[in-house]
Amino acid sequence: MKNPMITEELIVKTPIAKVWNALTNPDKMKQWYFDVKNFKLMDTAEFYFYEPNGTNFKHVCKILEVIPQKRFRHTWSYPEYSKGVSVLTWRLTQKKELTHIKLVHSGIENFADAGSDFSRENFVVGWQEIVQKDLLDFLKND
């Protein structure tokens, strides 16, 4: 596989502070993303969530980096299903009234021991839906 990383990008006419809030405020996240538990926006803090679609996979994450309104990076794992760990990065940049949002999810191949539910293809479809539809709709309507 040439590029195992998954990348989704979105440019919105939304202030960077509002986008940052959507990505890092649990009350906002719950409206478009996941109902995140134990979330504290600080390095090494751990949080978790379940998917709302009934698969009930527990996602466990540990914050690796917080640069306010620029970058938010954390691990992403499924300890009940896999020994693997991946890394999710949200990057924000502002140019005039536009905010460029870039999501990069690397290390998906580390979930090979967990079966087909954790395939790269499933992640690609999921991230497209989350970024291009759910986040975009939330930013337009919030």
mmCIF file of N, CA and C in Angstrom:
data_model
loop_
_atom_site.group_PDB
_atom_site.id
_atom_site.type_symbol
_atom_site.label_atom_id
_atom_site.label_comp_id
_atom_site.label_asym_id
_atom_site.label_seq_id
_atom_site.Cartn_x
_atom_site.Cartn_y
_atom_site.Cartn_z
ATOM 1 N N MET A 1 0.856 -1.176 0.000
ATOM 2 C CA MET A 1 0.000 0.000 0.000
ATOM 3 C C MET A 1 0.897 1.233 0.000
ATOM 4 N N LYS A 2 0.666 2.128 -0.948
ATOM 5 C CA LYS A 2 1.527 3.290 -1.099
ATOM 6 C C LYS A 2 1.414 4.266 0.062
ATOM 7 N N ASN A 3 0.200 4.626 0.439
ATOM 8 C CA ASN A 3 0.018 5.603 1.503
ATOM 9 C C ASN A 3 -1.055 5.115 2.474
ATOM 10 N N PRO A 4 -0.626 4.486 3.569
ATOM 11 C CA PRO A 4 -1.612 3.962 4.506
ATOM 12 C C PRO A 4 -2.325 5.046 5.307
ATOM 13 N N MET A 5 -1.803 6.283 5.289
ATOM 14 C CA MET A 5 -2.463 7.366 6.027
ATOM 15 C C MET A 5 -3.767 7.745 5.342
ATOM 16 N N ILE A 6 -4.712 8.165 6.140
ATOM 17 C CA ILE A 6 -5.979 8.669 5.631
ATOM 18 C C ILE A 6 -5.973 10.174 5.855
ATOM 19 N N THR A 7 -6.328 10.908 4.824
ATOM 20 C CA THR A 7 -6.357 12.365 4.910
ATOM 21 C C THR A 7 -7.707 12.864 4.415
ATOM 22 N N GLU A 8 -8.298 13.753 5.169
ATOM 23 C CA GLU A 8 -9.518 14.451 4.759
ATOM 24 C C GLU A 8 -9.283 15.943 4.972
ATOM 25 N N GLU A 9 -9.670 16.736 3.999
ATOM 26 C CA GLU A 9 -9.493 18.179 4.093
ATOM 27 C C GLU A 9 -10.798 18.890 3.781
ATOM 28 N N LEU A 10 -10.957 20.031 4.420
ATOM 29 C CA LEU A 10 -12.176 20.810 4.271
ATOM 30 C C LEU A 10 -11.794 22.274 4.442
ATOM 31 N N ILE A 11 -12.331 23.131 3.597
ATOM 32 C CA ILE A 11 -12.141 24.577 3.738
ATOM 33 C C ILE A 11 -13.512 25.180 3.978
ATOM 34 N N VAL A 12 -13.608 25.933 5.067
ATOM 35 C CA VAL A 12 -14.894 26.503 5.459
ATOM 36 C C VAL A 12 -14.754 28.003 5.715
ATOM 37 N N LYS A 13 -15.838 28.691 5.501
ATOM 38 C CA LYS A 13 -15.869 30.130 5.798
ATOM 39 C C LYS A 13 -16.389 30.287 7.227
ATOM 40 N N THR A 14 -15.553 29.855 8.153
ATOM 41 C CA THR A 14 -15.877 29.827 9.577
ATOM 42 C C THR A 14 -14.632 30.258 10.340
ATOM 43 N N PRO A 15 -14.772 31.092 11.356
ATOM 44 C CA PRO A 15 -13.592 31.494 12.135
ATOM 45 C C PRO A 15 -12.888 30.284 12.750
ATOM 46 N N ILE A 16 -11.580 30.353 12.789
ATOM 47 C CA ILE A 16 -10.781 29.243 13.300
ATOM 48 C C ILE A 16 -11.150 28.909 14.744
ATOM 49 N N ALA A 17 -11.493 29.916 15.543
ATOM 50 C CA ALA A 17 -11.860 29.667 16.944
ATOM 51 C C ALA A 17 -13.115 28.801 17.041
ATOM 52 N N LYS A 18 -14.053 29.011 16.140
ATOM 53 C CA LYS A 18 -15.287 28.216 16.145
ATOM 54 C C LYS A 18 -14.998 26.773 15.722
ATOM 55 N N VAL A 19 -14.121 26.596 14.738
ATOM 56 C CA VAL A 19 -13.745 25.243 14.315
ATOM 57 C C VAL A 19 -13.011 24.538 15.447
ATOM 58 N N TRP A 20 -12.074 25.227 16.075
ATOM 59 C CA TRP A 20 -11.326 24.647 17.206
ATOM 60 C C TRP A 20 -12.285 24.209 18.307
ATOM 61 N N ASN A 21 -13.255 25.028 18.600
ATOM 62 C CA ASN A 21 -14.246 24.698 19.628
ATOM 63 C C ASN A 21 -15.037 23.446 19.248
ATOM 64 N N ALA A 22 -15.382 23.313 17.970
ATOM 65 C CA ALA A 22 -16.111 22.123 17.505
ATOM 66 C C ALA A 22 -15.276 20.858 17.682
ATOM 67 N N LEU A 23 -13.956 20.986 17.517
ATOM 68 C CA LEU A 23 -13.054 19.833 17.617
ATOM 69 C C LEU A 23 -12.651 19.482 19.042
ATOM 70 N N THR A 24 -12.779 20.432 19.979
ATOM 71 C CA THR A 24 -12.206 20.211 21.307
ATOM 72 C C THR A 24 -13.153 20.454 22.476
ATOM 73 N N ASN A 25 -14.378 20.812 22.214
ATOM 74 C CA ASN A 25 -15.355 21.026 23.280
ATOM 75 C C ASN A 25 -16.302 19.820 23.301
ATOM 76 N N PRO A 26 -16.302 19.040 24.381
ATOM 77 C CA PRO A 26 -17.126 17.819 24.413
ATOM 78 C C PRO A 26 -18.615 18.052 24.124
ATOM 79 N N ASP A 27 -19.157 19.185 24.552
ATOM 80 C CA ASP A 27 -20.570 19.468 24.274
ATOM 81 C C ASP A 27 -20.805 19.664 22.784
ATOM 82 N N LYS A 28 -19.863 20.324 22.123
ATOM 83 C CA LYS A 28 -19.960 20.516 20.672
ATOM 84 C C LYS A 28 -19.675 19.198 19.940
ATOM 85 N N MET A 29 -18.660 18.479 20.384
ATOM 86 C CA MET A 29 -18.284 17.214 19.749
ATOM 87 C C MET A 29 -19.462 16.235 19.731
ATOM 88 N N LYS A 30 -20.201 16.229 20.807
ATOM 89 C CA LYS A 30 -21.343 15.314 20.936
ATOM 90 C C LYS A 30 -22.394 15.578 19.850
ATOM 91 N N GLN A 31 -22.460 16.814 19.370
ATOM 92 C CA GLN A 31 -23.471 17.173 18.377
ATOM 93 C C GLN A 31 -23.128 16.696 16.964
ATOM 94 N N TRP A 32 -21.844 16.508 16.661
ATOM 95 C CA TRP A 32 -21.484 16.119 15.293
ATOM 96 C C TRP A 32 -20.534 14.933 15.204
ATOM 97 N N TYR A 33 -19.898 14.576 16.304
ATOM 98 C CA TYR A 33 -18.800 13.612 16.285
ATOM 99 C C TYR A 33 -19.159 12.415 17.150
ATOM 100 N N PHE A 34 -18.681 12.404 18.370
ATOM 101 C CA PHE A 34 -18.963 11.323 19.315
ATOM 102 C C PHE A 34 -19.233 11.906 20.692
ATOM 103 N N ASP A 35 -19.902 11.142 21.525
ATOM 104 C CA ASP A 35 -20.131 11.512 22.921
ATOM 105 C C ASP A 35 -18.885 11.090 23.699
ATOM 106 N N VAL A 36 -17.927 11.992 23.778
ATOM 107 C CA VAL A 36 -16.605 11.704 24.331
ATOM 108 C C VAL A 36 -16.642 11.805 25.854
ATOM 109 N N LYS A 37 -16.091 10.793 26.504
ATOM 110 C CA LYS A 37 -16.095 10.722 27.971
ATOM 111 C C LYS A 37 -14.703 11.042 28.528
ATOM 112 N N ASN A 38 -14.669 11.724 29.654
ATOM 113 C CA ASN A 38 -13.430 12.068 30.379
ATOM 114 C C ASN A 38 -12.511 12.985 29.581
ATOM 115 N N PHE A 39 -13.043 13.783 28.685
ATOM 116 C CA PHE A 39 -12.209 14.623 27.828
ATOM 117 C C PHE A 39 -11.705 15.847 28.580
ATOM 118 N N LYS A 40 -10.395 16.018 28.590
ATOM 119 C CA LYS A 40 -9.739 17.212 29.119
ATOM 120 C C LYS A 40 -8.686 17.604 28.096
ATOM 121 N N LEU A 41 -8.733 18.825 27.629
ATOM 122 C CA LEU A 41 -7.837 19.283 26.572
ATOM 123 C C LEU A 41 -6.467 19.620 27.152
ATOM 124 N N MET A 42 -5.689 18.548 27.405
ATOM 125 C CA MET A 42 -4.336 18.729 27.936
ATOM 126 C C MET A 42 -3.487 17.514 27.579
ATOM 127 N N ASP A 43 -2.205 17.747 27.388
ATOM 128 C CA ASP A 43 -1.295 16.662 27.025
ATOM 129 C C ASP A 43 -1.397 15.508 28.020
ATOM 130 N N THR A 44 -1.353 14.319 27.510
ATOM 131 C CA THR A 44 -1.389 13.027 28.214
ATOM 132 C C THR A 44 -2.765 12.668 28.785
ATOM 133 N N ALA A 45 -3.751 13.547 28.676
ATOM 134 C CA ALA A 45 -5.094 13.210 29.158
ATOM 135 C C ALA A 45 -5.660 12.082 28.294
ATOM 136 N N GLU A 46 -6.407 11.184 28.921
ATOM 137 C CA GLU A 46 -7.024 10.079 28.206
ATOM 138 C C GLU A 46 -8.531 10.257 28.186
ATOM 139 N N PHE A 47 -9.134 9.831 27.083
ATOM 140 C CA PHE A 47 -10.582 9.882 26.940
ATOM 141 C C PHE A 47 -11.033 8.682 26.126
ATOM 142 N N TYR A 48 -12.340 8.460 26.097
ATOM 143 C CA TYR A 48 -12.863 7.327 25.335
ATOM 144 C C TYR A 48 -14.259 7.647 24.828
ATOM 145 N N PHE A 49 -14.705 6.841 23.879
ATOM 146 C CA PHE A 49 -16.060 6.972 23.362
ATOM 147 C C PHE A 49 -16.440 5.692 22.635
ATOM 148 N N TYR A 50 -17.725 5.555 22.415
ATOM 149 C CA TYR A 50 -18.278 4.448 21.645
ATOM 150 C C TYR A 50 -18.933 5.020 20.394
ATOM 151 N N GLU A 51 -18.996 4.231 19.346
ATOM 152 C CA GLU A 51 -19.692 4.653 18.137
ATOM 153 C C GLU A 51 -21.199 4.601 18.385
ATOM 154 N N PRO A 52 -21.930 5.558 17.857
ATOM 155 C CA PRO A 52 -23.378 5.562 18.089
ATOM 156 C C PRO A 52 -24.143 4.613 17.184
ATOM 157 N N ASN A 53 -23.477 3.989 16.225
ATOM 158 C CA ASN A 53 -24.195 3.181 15.225
ATOM 159 C C ASN A 53 -24.432 1.742 15.650
ATOM 160 N N GLY A 54 -24.151 1.406 16.889
ATOM 161 C CA GLY A 54 -24.462 0.072 17.375
ATOM 162 C C GLY A 54 -23.311 -0.914 17.355
ATOM 163 N N THR A 55 -22.170 -0.582 16.740
ATOM 164 C CA THR A 55 -21.053 -1.523 16.751
ATOM 165 C C THR A 55 -20.451 -1.641 18.143
ATOM 166 N N ASN A 56 -20.555 -0.549 18.900
ATOM 167 C CA ASN A 56 -20.140 -0.540 20.297
ATOM 168 C C ASN A 56 -18.651 -0.797 20.516
ATOM 169 N N PHE A 57 -17.812 -0.442 19.540
ATOM 170 C CA PHE A 57 -16.370 -0.539 19.731
ATOM 171 C C PHE A 57 -15.923 0.603 20.638
ATOM 172 N N LYS A 58 -15.230 0.261 21.700
ATOM 173 C CA LYS A 58 -14.710 1.295 22.593
ATOM 174 C C LYS A 58 -13.413 1.847 21.997
ATOM 175 N N HIS A 59 -13.396 3.151 21.767
ATOM 176 C CA HIS A 59 -12.220 3.859 21.272
ATOM 177 C C HIS A 59 -11.530 4.480 22.488
ATOM 178 N N VAL A 60 -10.253 4.231 22.639
ATOM 179 C CA VAL A 60 -9.493 4.803 23.743
ATOM 180 C C VAL A 60 -8.406 5.690 23.150
ATOM 181 N N CYS A 61 -8.309 6.907 23.654
ATOM 182 C CA CYS A 61 -7.400 7.896 23.085
ATOM 183 C C CYS A 61 -6.592 8.581 24.182
ATOM 184 N N LYS A 62 -5.377 8.980 23.823
ATOM 185 C CA LYS A 62 -4.514 9.732 24.723
ATOM 186 C C LYS A 62 -3.982 10.939 23.965
ATOM 187 N N ILE A 63 -4.155 12.115 24.548
ATOM 188 C CA ILE A 63 -3.732 13.342 23.884
ATOM 189 C C ILE A 63 -2.213 13.436 23.869
ATOM 190 N N LEU A 64 -1.677 13.677 22.675
ATOM 191 C CA LEU A 64 -0.237 13.787 22.474
ATOM 192 C C LEU A 64 0.218 15.232 22.319
ATOM 193 N N GLU A 65 -0.657 16.082 21.782
ATOM 194 C CA GLU A 65 -0.245 17.461 21.503
ATOM 195 C C GLU A 65 -1.457 18.359 21.373
ATOM 196 N N VAL A 66 -1.357 19.521 21.997
ATOM 197 C CA VAL A 66 -2.385 20.544 21.869
ATOM 198 C C VAL A 66 -1.682 21.864 21.583
ATOM 199 N N ILE A 67 -1.927 22.408 20.414
ATOM 200 C CA ILE A 67 -1.480 23.756 20.072
ATOM 201 C C ILE A 67 -2.760 24.499 19.712
ATOM 202 N N PRO A 68 -3.277 25.302 20.647
ATOM 203 C CA PRO A 68 -4.594 25.904 20.462
ATOM 204 C C PRO A 68 -4.773 26.570 19.092
ATOM 205 N N GLN A 69 -5.887 26.236 18.481
ATOM 206 C CA GLN A 69 -6.325 26.743 17.188
ATOM 207 C C GLN A 69 -5.354 26.427 16.050
ATOM 208 N N LYS A 70 -4.472 25.449 16.273
ATOM 209 C CA LYS A 70 -3.547 25.020 15.220
ATOM 210 C C LYS A 70 -3.524 23.502 15.039
ATOM 211 N N ARG A 71 -3.273 22.778 16.135
ATOM 212 C CA ARG A 71 -3.127 21.324 15.999
ATOM 213 C C ARG A 71 -3.570 20.622 17.282
ATOM 214 N N PHE A 72 -4.241 19.490 17.055
ATOM 215 C CA PHE A 72 -4.713 18.629 18.131
ATOM 216 C C PHE A 72 -4.407 17.205 17.686
ATOM 217 N N ARG A 73 -3.581 16.502 18.464
ATOM 218 C CA ARG A 73 -3.130 15.170 18.068
ATOM 219 C C ARG A 73 -3.313 14.199 19.228
ATOM 220 N N HIS A 74 -3.841 13.012 18.922
ATOM 221 C CA HIS A 74 -4.039 12.010 19.970
ATOM 222 C C HIS A 74 -3.945 10.603 19.394
ATOM 223 N N THR A 75 -3.700 9.650 20.277
ATOM 224 C CA THR A 75 -3.717 8.255 19.857
ATOM 225 C C THR A 75 -5.166 7.836 19.647
ATOM 226 N N TRP A 76 -5.318 6.688 19.018
ATOM 227 C CA TRP A 76 -6.647 6.123 18.725
ATOM 228 C C TRP A 76 -6.451 4.615 18.783
ATOM 229 N N SER A 77 -7.115 3.960 19.700
ATOM 230 C CA SER A 77 -6.924 2.516 19.838
ATOM 231 C C SER A 77 -8.226 1.830 20.237
ATOM 232 N N TYR A 78 -8.180 0.503 20.135
ATOM 233 C CA TYR A 78 -9.303 -0.365 20.497
ATOM 234 C C TYR A 78 -8.750 -1.493 21.361
ATOM 235 N N PRO A 79 -8.399 -1.235 22.606
ATOM 236 C CA PRO A 79 -7.706 -2.249 23.405
ATOM 237 C C PRO A 79 -8.465 -3.552 23.609
ATOM 238 N N GLU A 80 -9.780 -3.537 23.458
ATOM 239 C CA GLU A 80 -10.553 -4.771 23.605
ATOM 240 C C GLU A 80 -10.469 -5.649 22.357
ATOM 241 N N TYR A 81 -9.976 -5.097 21.250
ATOM 242 C CA TYR A 81 -9.953 -5.819 19.979
ATOM 243 C C TYR A 81 -8.576 -5.939 19.338
ATOM 244 N N SER A 82 -7.660 -5.024 19.691
ATOM 245 C CA SER A 82 -6.379 -4.978 19.002
ATOM 246 C C SER A 82 -5.276 -4.455 19.917
ATOM 247 N N LYS A 83 -4.063 -4.913 19.643
ATOM 248 C CA LYS A 83 -2.891 -4.373 20.341
ATOM 249 C C LYS A 83 -2.388 -3.104 19.661
ATOM 250 N N GLY A 84 -2.935 -2.802 18.482
ATOM 251 C CA GLY A 84 -2.479 -1.678 17.677
ATOM 252 C C GLY A 84 -2.908 -0.329 18.214
ATOM 253 N N VAL A 85 -2.113 0.679 17.848
ATOM 254 C CA VAL A 85 -2.399 2.070 18.185
ATOM 255 C C VAL A 85 -2.165 2.903 16.927
ATOM 256 N N SER A 86 -3.063 3.828 16.665
ATOM 257 C CA SER A 86 -2.899 4.755 15.549
ATOM 258 C C SER A 86 -2.854 6.171 16.110
ATOM 259 N N VAL A 87 -2.612 7.139 15.231
ATOM 260 C CA VAL A 87 -2.539 8.539 15.652
ATOM 261 C C VAL A 87 -3.436 9.377 14.749
ATOM 262 N N LEU A 88 -4.243 10.208 15.380
ATOM 263 C CA LEU A 88 -5.145 11.106 14.681
ATOM 264 C C LEU A 88 -4.678 12.539 14.914
ATOM 265 N N THR A 89 -4.572 13.298 13.833
ATOM 266 C CA THR A 89 -4.140 14.697 13.925
ATOM 267 C C THR A 89 -5.152 15.583 13.214
ATOM 268 N N TRP A 90 -5.589 16.623 13.903
ATOM 269 C CA TRP A 90 -6.395 17.686 13.310
ATOM 270 C C TRP A 90 -5.482 18.903 13.188
ATOM 271 N N ARG A 91 -5.379 19.476 11.988
ATOM 272 C CA ARG A 91 -4.580 20.690 11.761
ATOM 273 C C ARG A 91 -5.492 21.778 11.225
ATOM 274 N N LEU A 92 -5.327 22.978 11.768
ATOM 275 C CA LEU A 92 -6.112 24.125 11.330
ATOM 276 C C LEU A 92 -5.200 25.249 10.878
ATOM 277 N N THR A 93 -5.559 25.882 9.781
ATOM 278 C CA THR A 93 -4.876 27.094 9.330
ATOM 279 C C THR A 93 -5.937 28.060 8.837
ATOM 280 N N GLN A 94 -5.667 29.342 9.031
ATOM 281 C CA GLN A 94 -6.622 30.372 8.624
ATOM 282 C C GLN A 94 -5.987 31.271 7.573
ATOM 283 N N LYS A 95 -6.746 31.530 6.517
ATOM 284 C CA LYS A 95 -6.354 32.490 5.487
ATOM 285 C C LYS A 95 -7.544 33.393 5.253
ATOM 286 N N LYS A 96 -7.396 34.626 5.685
ATOM 287 C CA LYS A 96 -8.485 35.603 5.620
ATOM 288 C C LYS A 96 -9.690 35.038 6.367
ATOM 289 N N GLU A 97 -10.853 34.928 5.711
ATOM 290 C CA GLU A 97 -12.046 34.442 6.418
ATOM 291 C C GLU A 97 -12.246 32.939 6.283
ATOM 292 N N LEU A 98 -11.284 32.240 5.680
ATOM 293 C CA LEU A 98 -11.401 30.805 5.480
ATOM 294 C C LEU A 98 -10.542 30.019 6.464
ATOM 295 N N THR A 99 -11.068 28.896 6.932
ATOM 296 C CA THR A 99 -10.306 27.987 7.784
ATOM 297 C C THR A 99 -10.116 26.675 7.034
ATOM 298 N N HIS A 100 -8.860 26.261 6.945
ATOM 299 C CA HIS A 100 -8.520 24.989 6.311
ATOM 300 C C HIS A 100 -8.400 23.945 7.425
ATOM 301 N N ILE A 101 -9.172 22.889 7.309
ATOM 302 C CA ILE A 101 -9.184 21.793 8.279
ATOM 303 C C ILE A 101 -8.546 20.589 7.600
ATOM 304 N N LYS A 102 -7.569 20.001 8.259
ATOM 305 C CA LYS A 102 -6.943 18.794 7.705
ATOM 306 C C LYS A 102 -6.890 17.730 8.793
ATOM 307 N N LEU A 103 -7.478 16.588 8.496
ATOM 308 C CA LEU A 103 -7.416 15.433 9.380
ATOM 309 C C LEU A 103 -6.444 14.431 8.757
ATOM 310 N N VAL A 104 -5.542 13.914 9.575
ATOM 311 C CA VAL A 104 -4.641 12.844 9.138
ATOM 312 C C VAL A 104 -4.733 11.723 10.170
ATOM 313 N N HIS A 105 -5.071 10.530 9.697
ATOM 314 C CA HIS A 105 -5.136 9.357 10.574
ATOM 315 C C HIS A 105 -4.085 8.374 10.068
ATOM 316 N N SER A 106 -3.053 8.163 10.868
ATOM 317 C CA SER A 106 -1.966 7.257 10.489
ATOM 318 C C SER A 106 -1.931 6.055 11.422
ATOM 319 N N GLY A 107 -1.411 4.955 10.911
ATOM 320 C CA GLY A 107 -1.274 3.755 11.723
ATOM 321 C C GLY A 107 -2.449 2.801 11.672
ATOM 322 N N ILE A 108 -3.362 2.993 10.730
ATOM 323 C CA ILE A 108 -4.525 2.105 10.604
ATOM 324 C C ILE A 108 -4.075 0.656 10.418
ATOM 325 N N GLU A 109 -2.947 0.481 9.731
ATOM 326 C CA GLU A 109 -2.443 -0.872 9.489
ATOM 327 C C GLU A 109 -2.139 -1.613 10.792
ATOM 328 N N ASN A 110 -2.001 -0.885 11.891
ATOM 329 C CA ASN A 110 -1.727 -1.507 13.195
ATOM 330 C C ASN A 110 -2.925 -2.282 13.741
ATOM 331 N N PHE A 111 -4.085 -2.144 13.098
ATOM 332 C CA PHE A 111 -5.283 -2.857 13.547
ATOM 333 C C PHE A 111 -5.533 -4.130 12.745
ATOM 334 N N ALA A 112 -4.551 -4.599 12.022
ATOM 335 C CA ALA A 112 -4.700 -5.798 11.184
ATOM 336 C C ALA A 112 -5.128 -7.017 12.004
ATOM 337 N N ASP A 113 -4.757 -7.049 13.276
ATOM 338 C CA ASP A 113 -5.107 -8.185 14.134
ATOM 339 C C ASP A 113 -6.560 -8.162 14.595
ATOM 340 N N ALA A 114 -7.310 -7.114 14.263
ATOM 341 C CA ALA A 114 -8.667 -6.947 14.783
ATOM 342 C C ALA A 114 -9.762 -7.355 13.805
ATOM 343 N N GLY A 115 -9.412 -7.706 12.592
ATOM 344 C CA GLY A 115 -10.416 -8.166 11.645
ATOM 345 C C GLY A 115 -10.888 -7.097 10.682
ATOM 346 N N SER A 116 -11.823 -7.484 9.825
ATOM 347 C CA SER A 116 -12.247 -6.638 8.711
ATOM 348 C C SER A 116 -13.015 -5.381 9.128
ATOM 349 N N ASP A 117 -13.621 -5.372 10.301
ATOM 350 C CA ASP A 117 -14.304 -4.156 10.757
ATOM 351 C C ASP A 117 -13.333 -2.988 10.884
ATOM 352 N N PHE A 118 -12.048 -3.285 11.017
ATOM 353 C CA PHE A 118 -11.035 -2.260 11.237
ATOM 354 C C PHE A 118 -10.169 -2.051 9.989
ATOM 355 N N SER A 119 -10.731 -2.327 8.838
ATOM 356 C CA SER A 119 -9.996 -2.173 7.581
ATOM 357 C C SER A 119 -9.805 -0.698 7.241
ATOM 358 N N ARG A 120 -8.793 -0.430 6.455
ATOM 359 C CA ARG A 120 -8.538 0.934 5.997
ATOM 360 C C ARG A 120 -9.757 1.478 5.255
ATOM 361 N N GLU A 121 -10.373 0.654 4.439
ATOM 362 C CA GLU A 121 -11.530 1.076 3.661
ATOM 363 C C GLU A 121 -12.666 1.570 4.563
ATOM 364 N N ASN A 122 -12.906 0.886 5.663
ATOM 365 C CA ASN A 122 -13.945 1.322 6.595
ATOM 366 C C ASN A 122 -13.606 2.668 7.233
ATOM 367 N N PHE A 123 -12.330 2.858 7.552
ATOM 368 C CA PHE A 123 -11.906 4.146 8.111
ATOM 369 C C PHE A 123 -12.073 5.259 7.082
ATOM 370 N N VAL A 124 -11.706 4.990 5.828
ATOM 371 C CA VAL A 124 -11.837 6.005 4.778
ATOM 372 C C VAL A 124 -13.295 6.453 4.657
ATOM 373 N N VAL A 125 -14.202 5.497 4.572
ATOM 374 C CA VAL A 125 -15.627 5.815 4.463
ATOM 375 C C VAL A 125 -16.095 6.591 5.696
ATOM 376 N N GLY A 126 -15.682 6.149 6.873
ATOM 377 C CA GLY A 126 -16.081 6.820 8.116
ATOM 378 C C GLY A 126 -15.593 8.252 8.190
ATOM 379 N N TRP A 127 -14.321 8.469 7.870
ATOM 380 C CA TRP A 127 -13.772 9.832 7.947
ATOM 381 C C TRP A 127 -14.374 10.745 6.893
ATOM 382 N N GLN A 128 -14.666 10.227 5.718
ATOM 383 C CA GLN A 128 -15.330 11.057 4.700
ATOM 384 C C GLN A 128 -16.676 11.547 5.217
ATOM 385 N N GLU A 129 -17.432 10.644 5.794
ATOM 386 C CA GLU A 129 -18.753 10.995 6.342
ATOM 387 C C GLU A 129 -18.616 12.002 7.483
ATOM 388 N N ILE A 130 -17.687 11.750 8.389
ATOM 389 C CA ILE A 130 -17.528 12.607 9.561
ATOM 390 C C ILE A 130 -17.073 14.008 9.177
ATOM 391 N N VAL A 131 -16.065 14.103 8.320
ATOM 392 C CA VAL A 131 -15.510 15.417 7.977
ATOM 393 C C VAL A 131 -16.357 16.139 6.928
ATOM 394 N N GLN A 132 -16.632 15.470 5.826
ATOM 395 C CA GLN A 132 -17.277 16.134 4.693
ATOM 396 C C GLN A 132 -18.773 16.368 4.892
ATOM 397 N N LYS A 133 -19.395 15.611 5.772
ATOM 398 C CA LYS A 133 -20.822 15.803 6.013
ATOM 399 C C LYS A 133 -21.105 16.296 7.436
ATOM 400 N N ASP A 134 -20.743 15.468 8.439
ATOM 401 C CA ASP A 134 -21.130 15.783 9.820
ATOM 402 C C ASP A 134 -20.502 17.085 10.323
ATOM 403 N N LEU A 135 -19.197 17.222 10.176
ATOM 404 C CA LEU A 135 -18.527 18.447 10.638
ATOM 405 C C LEU A 135 -18.983 19.647 9.808
ATOM 406 N N LEU A 136 -19.020 19.480 8.504
ATOM 407 C CA LEU A 136 -19.439 20.593 7.637
ATOM 408 C C LEU A 136 -20.841 21.051 7.981
ATOM 409 N N ASP A 137 -21.781 20.116 8.116
ATOM 410 C CA ASP A 137 -23.153 20.483 8.473
ATOM 411 C C ASP A 137 -23.200 21.185 9.820
ATOM 412 N N PHE A 138 -22.433 20.682 10.782
ATOM 413 C CA PHE A 138 -22.419 21.297 12.111
ATOM 414 C C PHE A 138 -21.918 22.742 12.034
ATOM 415 N N LEU A 139 -20.821 22.964 11.321
ATOM 416 C CA LEU A 139 -20.252 24.311 11.225
ATOM 417 C C LEU A 139 -21.195 25.275 10.508
ATOM 418 N N LYS A 140 -21.930 24.780 9.544
ATOM 419 C CA LYS A 140 -22.886 25.632 8.817
ATOM 420 C C LYS A 140 -24.074 26.011 9.688
ATOM 421 N N ASN A 141 -24.467 25.118 10.597
ATOM 422 C CA ASN A 141 -25.711 25.317 11.349
ATOM 423 C C ASN A 141 -25.529 25.729 12.800
ATOM 424 N N ASP A 142 -24.310 25.724 13.301
ATOM 425 C CA ASP A 142 -24.078 26.050 14.716
ATOM 426 C C ASP A 142 -24.104 27.561 14.931
#
